[in-house]
Amino acid sequence: IILRFLLNEKGRVNPDSIRYFRTSDAFPVIDNTVTPLGYPLSLKLFPILGLDEFWGSKIIGILSYFFMVYFAKKKNFYFKEIILIGGLFSFLSIFSYTMSEALILPVVFVFLYLAQKIIKEEITGSKAILYLSLILIALYNIRYPALFLMFGTGLFGVLKFRKSYSKIFIFSGLIGFFFVVAYKFLFIDYFNENYVATFLEIGLHTTSQLLIELFQGLTTVFNPFIHIANPSGGIINVGIYGIGFLNILLMIFLFIKNKLSETEFFFIFLGIIGIVCSYFIQYFYSVNPIDYRLMAPFSLGIWMVYFKKLYQIFGKLTYGITVLSLMTGFVFTWLSRGNY
C-alpha cells in the first residue's frame, strides 16, 4: 500500500492542490475563502519539520489511512470493512491525492462512530450533542460540502422523531447550520464580500447534462476496480460504467433483502442525502461533476455497510474484491510511469 502511494501517477496534484499550497504558505494572510482553512493549516505544519507542503500532503494521506485502520481496530468498529475499503483503487487514489478528501475521511469515520454510539444510546444528553456538533463543525472546516452532512444529520433526527436520540441529531444539525451562517458572515464576507455573488449562478447546467454526469459519476464512484472513465470515450467506458451499475444494483438488492440496523440505515441515508445535495447544488453553484473524489465523504458509509453485508455472505472471499482492485491500481501505476 505504501508503494501504491509513492508510485502513484503524476504525483496526484491539480490546480486546487496548488491553491492549498499557496493558502498554506501565505497564512496567517488569508488569500482566498474558496476552501476552508483546515487542510491548508495541516499542510502548514510540515515546513516547520523540514518538509515542503507537497510531501506533507502525502504524509497526511498515509497517516489518515493508518489512523482509520488503527481507530477501527481499537474501537472494534468496521475493522474488516475499512481494510477492504482502504485497498480499493479509488480510495487509495484519494489518500495519495493532494486534496482535502484525504484529511476529511478519517474525521467522517469518527463521526460515523459517534453516531453509532448515540443511536445505541451509549452516549446521551448534552454530551452527545456536544460531541456530534463539534465533529460536524470540524468537518465543515475541512470541506464545505460537510454542510450536506449537517443537513442529513438533522433530517435523520426528524425522520426518527419518536426515538429518544432524535433530538440529539436535530440539535446537532441545527448547531452546525448556525455555525455555517456565522462562518459566512464573520469569515467569508470579511475576506471576500463578493464570494456568493461570484460563485452562485442559476442555470449553470441543463438537467439532461447533469443526469448523464450523475449516472457516469455514480457508476465510477461505486465501481470497485476502476474509478475514472476514459475521457476519449470508447468501448472501455461501457465496461467501466457497466460494472459500476451492476454493483449499485447489487448494493440495493443486499440492502433491501437484509434488514438494516438503525446505524446502517443512518450511514446509507446520510450518503444518499450527500449525493442528492451534491447533484442539486450544481444547478446554481460552480463545482466539478460528481466523481469518486467529491463523493468519498458520502460514499464511505455506504461502502462500509455494503462490505459488511458481503462479508456476512462470502466471508474471507470478499477480500478478493480488494485484491483485484489493488492489482488494477498497480497496473495503472506501472502504465502511468509516474515520477515525483
Coordinates of C-alpha atoms in Angstrom, one line a residue:
I1 CA 0.0 0.0 0.0
I2 CA 2.9 2.4 0.8
L3 CA 4.4 1.6 -2.6
R4 CA 1.0 2.4 -4.2
F5 CA 1.2 5.8 -2.6
L6 CA 4.8 6.5 -3.5
L7 CA 4.5 5.3 -7.1
N8 CA 1.1 7.0 -7.9
E9 CA 0.8 8.6 -11.2
K10 CA 2.0 12.1 -11.7
G11 CA 2.1 12.9 -8.0
R12 CA -1.6 13.4 -7.9
V13 CA -1.9 17.1 -7.9
N14 CA -4.2 19.6 -9.7
P15 CA -4.8 23.3 -9.7
D16 CA -6.8 23.1 -6.5
S17 CA -3.8 21.4 -4.9
I18 CA -1.7 24.4 -5.8
R19 CA -4.3 26.7 -4.2
Y20 CA -3.9 24.7 -1.0
F21 CA -0.1 25.1 -1.1
R22 CA -0.5 28.9 -1.7
T23 CA -3.0 29.3 1.1
S24 CA -0.8 27.3 3.5
D25 CA 2.3 29.3 2.6
A26 CA 0.5 32.7 2.9
F27 CA -1.1 32.0 6.3
P28 CA -1.7 34.0 8.5
V29 CA -2.6 36.1 5.5
I30 CA -5.9 34.9 4.1
D31 CA -5.6 34.9 0.3
N32 CA -8.9 33.3 -0.6
T33 CA -12.0 31.8 1.0
V34 CA -12.8 29.2 -1.7
T35 CA -11.8 26.5 0.7
P36 CA -11.8 26.2 4.5
L37 CA -8.6 26.5 6.4
G38 CA -8.5 23.0 7.9
Y39 CA -6.4 21.3 5.1
P40 CA -4.1 24.2 4.4
L41 CA -3.3 24.6 8.1
S42 CA -2.5 20.9 8.4
L43 CA 0.0 21.4 5.5
K44 CA 1.5 24.3 7.3
L45 CA 2.9 22.0 10.0
F46 CA 5.3 20.2 7.7
P47 CA 7.6 23.1 6.6
I48 CA 8.2 23.5 10.3
L49 CA 9.5 19.9 10.3
G50 CA 11.7 20.5 7.3
L51 CA 9.4 19.1 4.6
D52 CA 7.5 21.1 1.9
E53 CA 3.7 21.2 1.6
F54 CA 3.8 18.6 -1.3
W55 CA 5.4 15.9 0.7
G56 CA 3.4 17.0 3.7
S57 CA 0.2 16.3 1.8
K58 CA 1.4 12.7 1.0
I59 CA 2.2 12.1 4.7
I60 CA -1.3 13.4 5.7
G61 CA -2.8 10.9 3.3
I62 CA -0.8 8.0 4.7
L63 CA -1.4 9.0 8.3
S64 CA -5.2 9.4 7.6
Y65 CA -5.4 5.9 6.2
F66 CA -3.4 4.4 9.1
F67 CA -5.5 6.3 11.6
M68 CA -8.7 4.8 10.2
V69 CA -7.3 1.3 10.4
Y70 CA -6.0 1.9 14.0
F71 CA -9.2 3.5 15.1
A72 CA -11.3 0.8 13.6
K73 CA -9.2 -1.9 15.3
K74 CA -9.1 -0.1 18.7
K75 CA -12.9 0.6 18.8
N76 CA -13.8 -2.7 17.1
F77 CA -15.7 -0.6 14.6
Y78 CA -16.0 -1.9 11.0
F79 CA -12.3 -3.0 11.0
K80 CA -12.6 -5.6 8.3
E81 CA -14.6 -3.2 6.2
I82 CA -12.0 -0.4 6.4
I83 CA -9.3 -2.9 5.4
L84 CA -11.4 -3.8 2.4
I85 CA -12.3 -0.2 1.5
G86 CA -8.7 1.1 2.0
G87 CA -7.4 -1.2 -0.7
L88 CA -9.9 -0.1 -3.3
F89 CA -8.2 1.7 -6.2
S90 CA -10.4 4.8 -5.8
F91 CA -9.7 5.3 -2.1
L92 CA -6.0 4.7 -2.4
S93 CA -6.0 7.4 -5.1
I94 CA -7.8 9.7 -2.7
F95 CA -5.2 9.1 0.1
S96 CA -2.4 9.8 -2.3
Y97 CA -4.0 12.9 -3.8
T98 CA -3.0 16.3 -2.6
M99 CA -6.6 17.2 -1.8
S100 CA -8.7 17.7 1.4
E101 CA -10.6 14.5 0.9
A102 CA -7.6 12.6 2.4
L103 CA -8.0 14.6 5.6
I104 CA -11.7 14.6 5.9
L105 CA -12.2 10.8 5.5
P106 CA -10.8 9.8 9.0
V107 CA -13.0 12.6 10.5
V108 CA -16.0 11.3 8.7
F109 CA -15.2 7.8 10.1
V110 CA -15.0 9.1 13.6
F111 CA -18.3 11.0 13.0
L112 CA -20.0 7.7 11.9
Y113 CA -18.6 6.0 15.0
L114 CA -20.0 8.7 17.3
A115 CA -23.4 8.5 15.5
Q116 CA -23.5 4.7 16.2
K117 CA -22.7 5.3 19.8
I118 CA -25.6 7.8 20.0
I119 CA -28.0 5.6 18.2
K120 CA -27.2 2.8 20.6
E121 CA -27.6 5.2 23.4
E122 CA -24.1 4.7 24.7
I123 CA -23.6 8.4 24.6
T124 CA -26.6 10.5 25.5
G125 CA -27.8 14.0 26.5
S126 CA -25.8 17.2 26.2
K127 CA -22.6 15.2 26.0
A128 CA -23.8 13.6 22.8
I129 CA -25.0 16.9 21.3
L130 CA -21.6 18.5 22.1
Y131 CA -19.6 15.7 20.5
L132 CA -21.7 15.5 17.4
S133 CA -21.9 19.2 16.9
L134 CA -18.1 19.7 17.3
I135 CA -17.3 17.0 14.8
L136 CA -19.8 18.4 12.3
I137 CA -18.1 21.8 12.7
A138 CA -14.7 20.2 12.3
L139 CA -15.8 18.5 9.1
Y140 CA -17.1 21.9 7.7
N141 CA -13.7 23.4 8.4
I142 CA -12.1 20.8 6.2
R143 CA -14.6 20.8 3.3
Y144 CA -17.7 23.0 2.7
P145 CA -19.8 20.0 1.5
A146 CA -19.9 18.9 5.1
L147 CA -22.9 21.2 5.1
F148 CA -24.8 18.3 3.5
L149 CA -23.7 16.0 6.4
M150 CA -25.2 18.6 8.8
F151 CA -28.5 18.6 6.8
G152 CA -28.6 14.8 6.6
T153 CA -27.9 14.6 10.4
G154 CA -30.8 16.9 11.2
L155 CA -33.1 15.3 8.7
F156 CA -32.4 11.9 10.2
G157 CA -33.4 13.2 13.6
V158 CA -36.7 14.5 12.1
L159 CA -37.4 11.1 10.5
K160 CA -36.7 9.3 13.8
F161 CA -38.6 11.8 15.9
R162 CA -40.1 9.1 18.0
K163 CA -36.7 7.8 19.0
S164 CA -35.0 9.0 22.2
Y165 CA -31.9 10.1 20.2
S166 CA -33.8 12.1 17.6
K167 CA -33.3 15.4 19.4
I168 CA -29.6 14.9 19.6
F169 CA -29.3 14.7 15.8
I170 CA -31.7 17.6 15.2
F171 CA -30.0 19.9 17.7
S172 CA -26.5 18.9 16.4
G173 CA -27.6 19.6 12.8
L174 CA -29.0 23.0 13.8
I175 CA -25.9 23.9 15.7
G176 CA -23.8 23.1 12.7
F177 CA -26.1 25.2 10.5
F178 CA -25.8 28.2 12.8
F179 CA -22.1 27.8 12.7
V180 CA -22.2 27.9 8.9
V181 CA -24.2 31.1 9.0
A182 CA -21.8 32.7 11.4
Y183 CA -18.9 31.5 9.4
K184 CA -20.3 33.1 6.3
F185 CA -20.8 36.5 7.8
L186 CA -17.7 36.6 10.1
F187 CA -15.1 34.9 7.8
I188 CA -16.1 34.6 4.2
D189 CA -17.8 38.1 3.9
Y190 CA -14.9 39.7 5.9
F191 CA -12.2 38.4 3.5
N192 CA -14.3 38.2 0.3
E193 CA -17.6 40.0 0.3
N194 CA -18.3 39.1 -3.3
Y195 CA -17.9 35.3 -2.7
V196 CA -21.6 34.4 -3.0
A197 CA -22.2 36.7 -6.0
T198 CA -19.1 35.3 -7.7
F199 CA -19.9 31.6 -7.3
L200 CA -23.7 31.5 -7.3
E201 CA -25.3 31.5 -10.8
I202 CA -28.7 30.0 -11.6
G203 CA -28.9 27.7 -14.6
L204 CA -25.3 26.7 -14.9
H205 CA -26.1 23.3 -16.4
T206 CA -29.0 21.6 -18.1
T207 CA -30.9 18.8 -16.4
S208 CA -30.0 16.4 -19.3
Q209 CA -26.3 17.1 -18.9
L210 CA -26.4 16.7 -15.1
L211 CA -28.3 13.4 -15.2
I212 CA -25.8 12.0 -17.6
E213 CA -22.9 13.2 -15.4
L214 CA -24.8 11.8 -12.3
F215 CA -25.0 8.3 -13.9
Q216 CA -21.4 8.4 -15.0
G217 CA -20.3 9.7 -11.6
L218 CA -22.2 7.1 -9.5
T219 CA -21.1 4.2 -11.7
T220 CA -17.5 5.2 -11.2
V221 CA -17.9 6.1 -7.6
F222 CA -19.2 2.6 -6.9
N223 CA -17.0 0.7 -9.3
P224 CA -14.6 -1.2 -7.0
F225 CA -12.0 -1.6 -9.7
I226 CA -11.8 1.4 -12.0
H227 CA -12.9 4.8 -10.8
I228 CA -12.2 7.0 -13.8
A229 CA -13.6 6.6 -17.2
N230 CA -11.6 7.2 -20.4
P231 CA -12.1 10.9 -21.4
S232 CA -11.9 9.9 -25.0
G233 CA -14.8 7.6 -24.7
G234 CA -14.8 4.2 -26.4
I235 CA -15.9 0.7 -25.6
I236 CA -13.9 0.5 -22.4
N237 CA -16.2 3.1 -20.8
V238 CA -19.2 0.7 -21.4
G239 CA -17.4 -1.8 -19.2
I240 CA -16.5 0.7 -16.6
Y241 CA -20.0 2.1 -16.3
G242 CA -21.5 -1.4 -16.6
I243 CA -19.5 -2.8 -13.7
G244 CA -20.4 0.2 -11.5
F245 CA -24.1 0.0 -12.5
L246 CA -24.3 -3.7 -11.7
N247 CA -22.5 -3.1 -8.4
I248 CA -25.1 -0.4 -7.5
L249 CA -27.9 -2.9 -8.3
L250 CA -26.2 -5.5 -6.0
M251 CA -26.0 -2.9 -3.3
I252 CA -29.7 -2.1 -3.5
F253 CA -30.6 -5.8 -3.5
L254 CA -28.5 -6.6 -0.4
F255 CA -29.8 -3.5 1.5
I256 CA -33.4 -4.5 0.7
K257 CA -33.0 -8.2 1.3
N258 CA -31.0 -7.9 4.5
K259 CA -32.7 -5.9 7.2
L260 CA -30.7 -2.8 8.1
S261 CA -29.9 -1.8 11.7
E262 CA -30.6 1.8 12.7
T263 CA -26.9 2.5 12.4
E264 CA -26.7 1.0 9.0
F265 CA -29.7 2.9 7.8
F266 CA -28.1 6.2 9.1
F267 CA -24.9 5.5 7.2
I268 CA -26.8 4.8 3.9
F269 CA -29.3 7.6 4.4
L270 CA -26.5 10.1 5.1
G271 CA -24.6 9.0 2.0
I272 CA -27.7 9.3 -0.2
I273 CA -28.5 12.8 1.2
G274 CA -24.9 13.9 0.4
I275 CA -25.1 12.6 -3.1
V276 CA -28.5 14.1 -3.8
C277 CA -27.5 17.5 -2.4
S278 CA -24.2 17.4 -4.5
Y279 CA -26.4 16.8 -7.6
F280 CA -28.8 19.7 -7.0
I281 CA -26.2 22.3 -5.9
Q282 CA -24.8 22.0 -9.5
Y283 CA -27.8 23.9 -10.8
F284 CA -26.6 27.2 -9.1
Y285 CA -23.0 26.6 -7.8
S286 CA -19.9 26.1 -9.9
V287 CA -18.5 22.7 -8.9
N288 CA -16.8 19.8 -10.6
P289 CA -19.1 17.0 -11.9
I290 CA -19.8 14.2 -9.4
D291 CA -16.9 11.8 -9.2
Y292 CA -15.2 9.3 -6.8
R293 CA -13.2 12.1 -5.0
L294 CA -16.0 14.5 -4.3
M295 CA -18.4 11.7 -3.2
A296 CA -15.9 10.0 -0.9
P297 CA -17.2 11.5 2.3
F298 CA -20.7 10.4 1.4
S299 CA -19.9 7.0 -0.1
L300 CA -17.7 5.9 2.7
G301 CA -20.6 4.8 5.0
I302 CA -22.4 3.1 2.1
W303 CA -19.2 1.1 1.3
M304 CA -18.9 0.1 4.9
V305 CA -22.4 -1.3 5.1
Y306 CA -22.0 -2.9 1.7
F307 CA -18.8 -4.8 2.6
K308 CA -20.3 -5.8 5.9
K309 CA -23.2 -7.5 4.1
L310 CA -20.9 -9.1 1.5
Y311 CA -18.6 -10.4 4.3
Q312 CA -21.6 -12.0 6.1
I313 CA -22.4 -13.9 2.9
F314 CA -19.0 -14.7 1.3
G315 CA -16.7 -14.4 4.3
K316 CA -13.0 -14.0 3.5
L317 CA -13.7 -14.4 -0.2
T318 CA -14.8 -10.7 0.0
Y319 CA -11.1 -9.8 0.2
G320 CA -10.8 -10.9 -3.4
I321 CA -12.5 -7.7 -4.5
T322 CA -9.9 -5.6 -2.8
V323 CA -7.1 -7.7 -4.1
L324 CA -8.4 -7.3 -7.7
S325 CA -8.7 -3.6 -7.1
L326 CA -5.2 -3.3 -5.9
M327 CA -3.9 -5.3 -8.9
T328 CA -5.8 -2.9 -11.1
G329 CA -4.1 0.0 -9.3
F330 CA -0.7 -1.4 -9.7
V331 CA -1.3 -1.9 -13.4
F332 CA -2.4 1.7 -13.9
T333 CA 0.6 2.9 -11.8
W334 CA 3.0 0.9 -14.0
L335 CA 1.4 2.2 -17.2
S336 CA 1.5 5.9 -16.0
R337 CA 5.2 5.9 -15.4
G338 CA 4.7 8.4 -12.6
N339 CA 7.7 10.2 -11.2
Y340 CA 7.5 12.8 -8.3

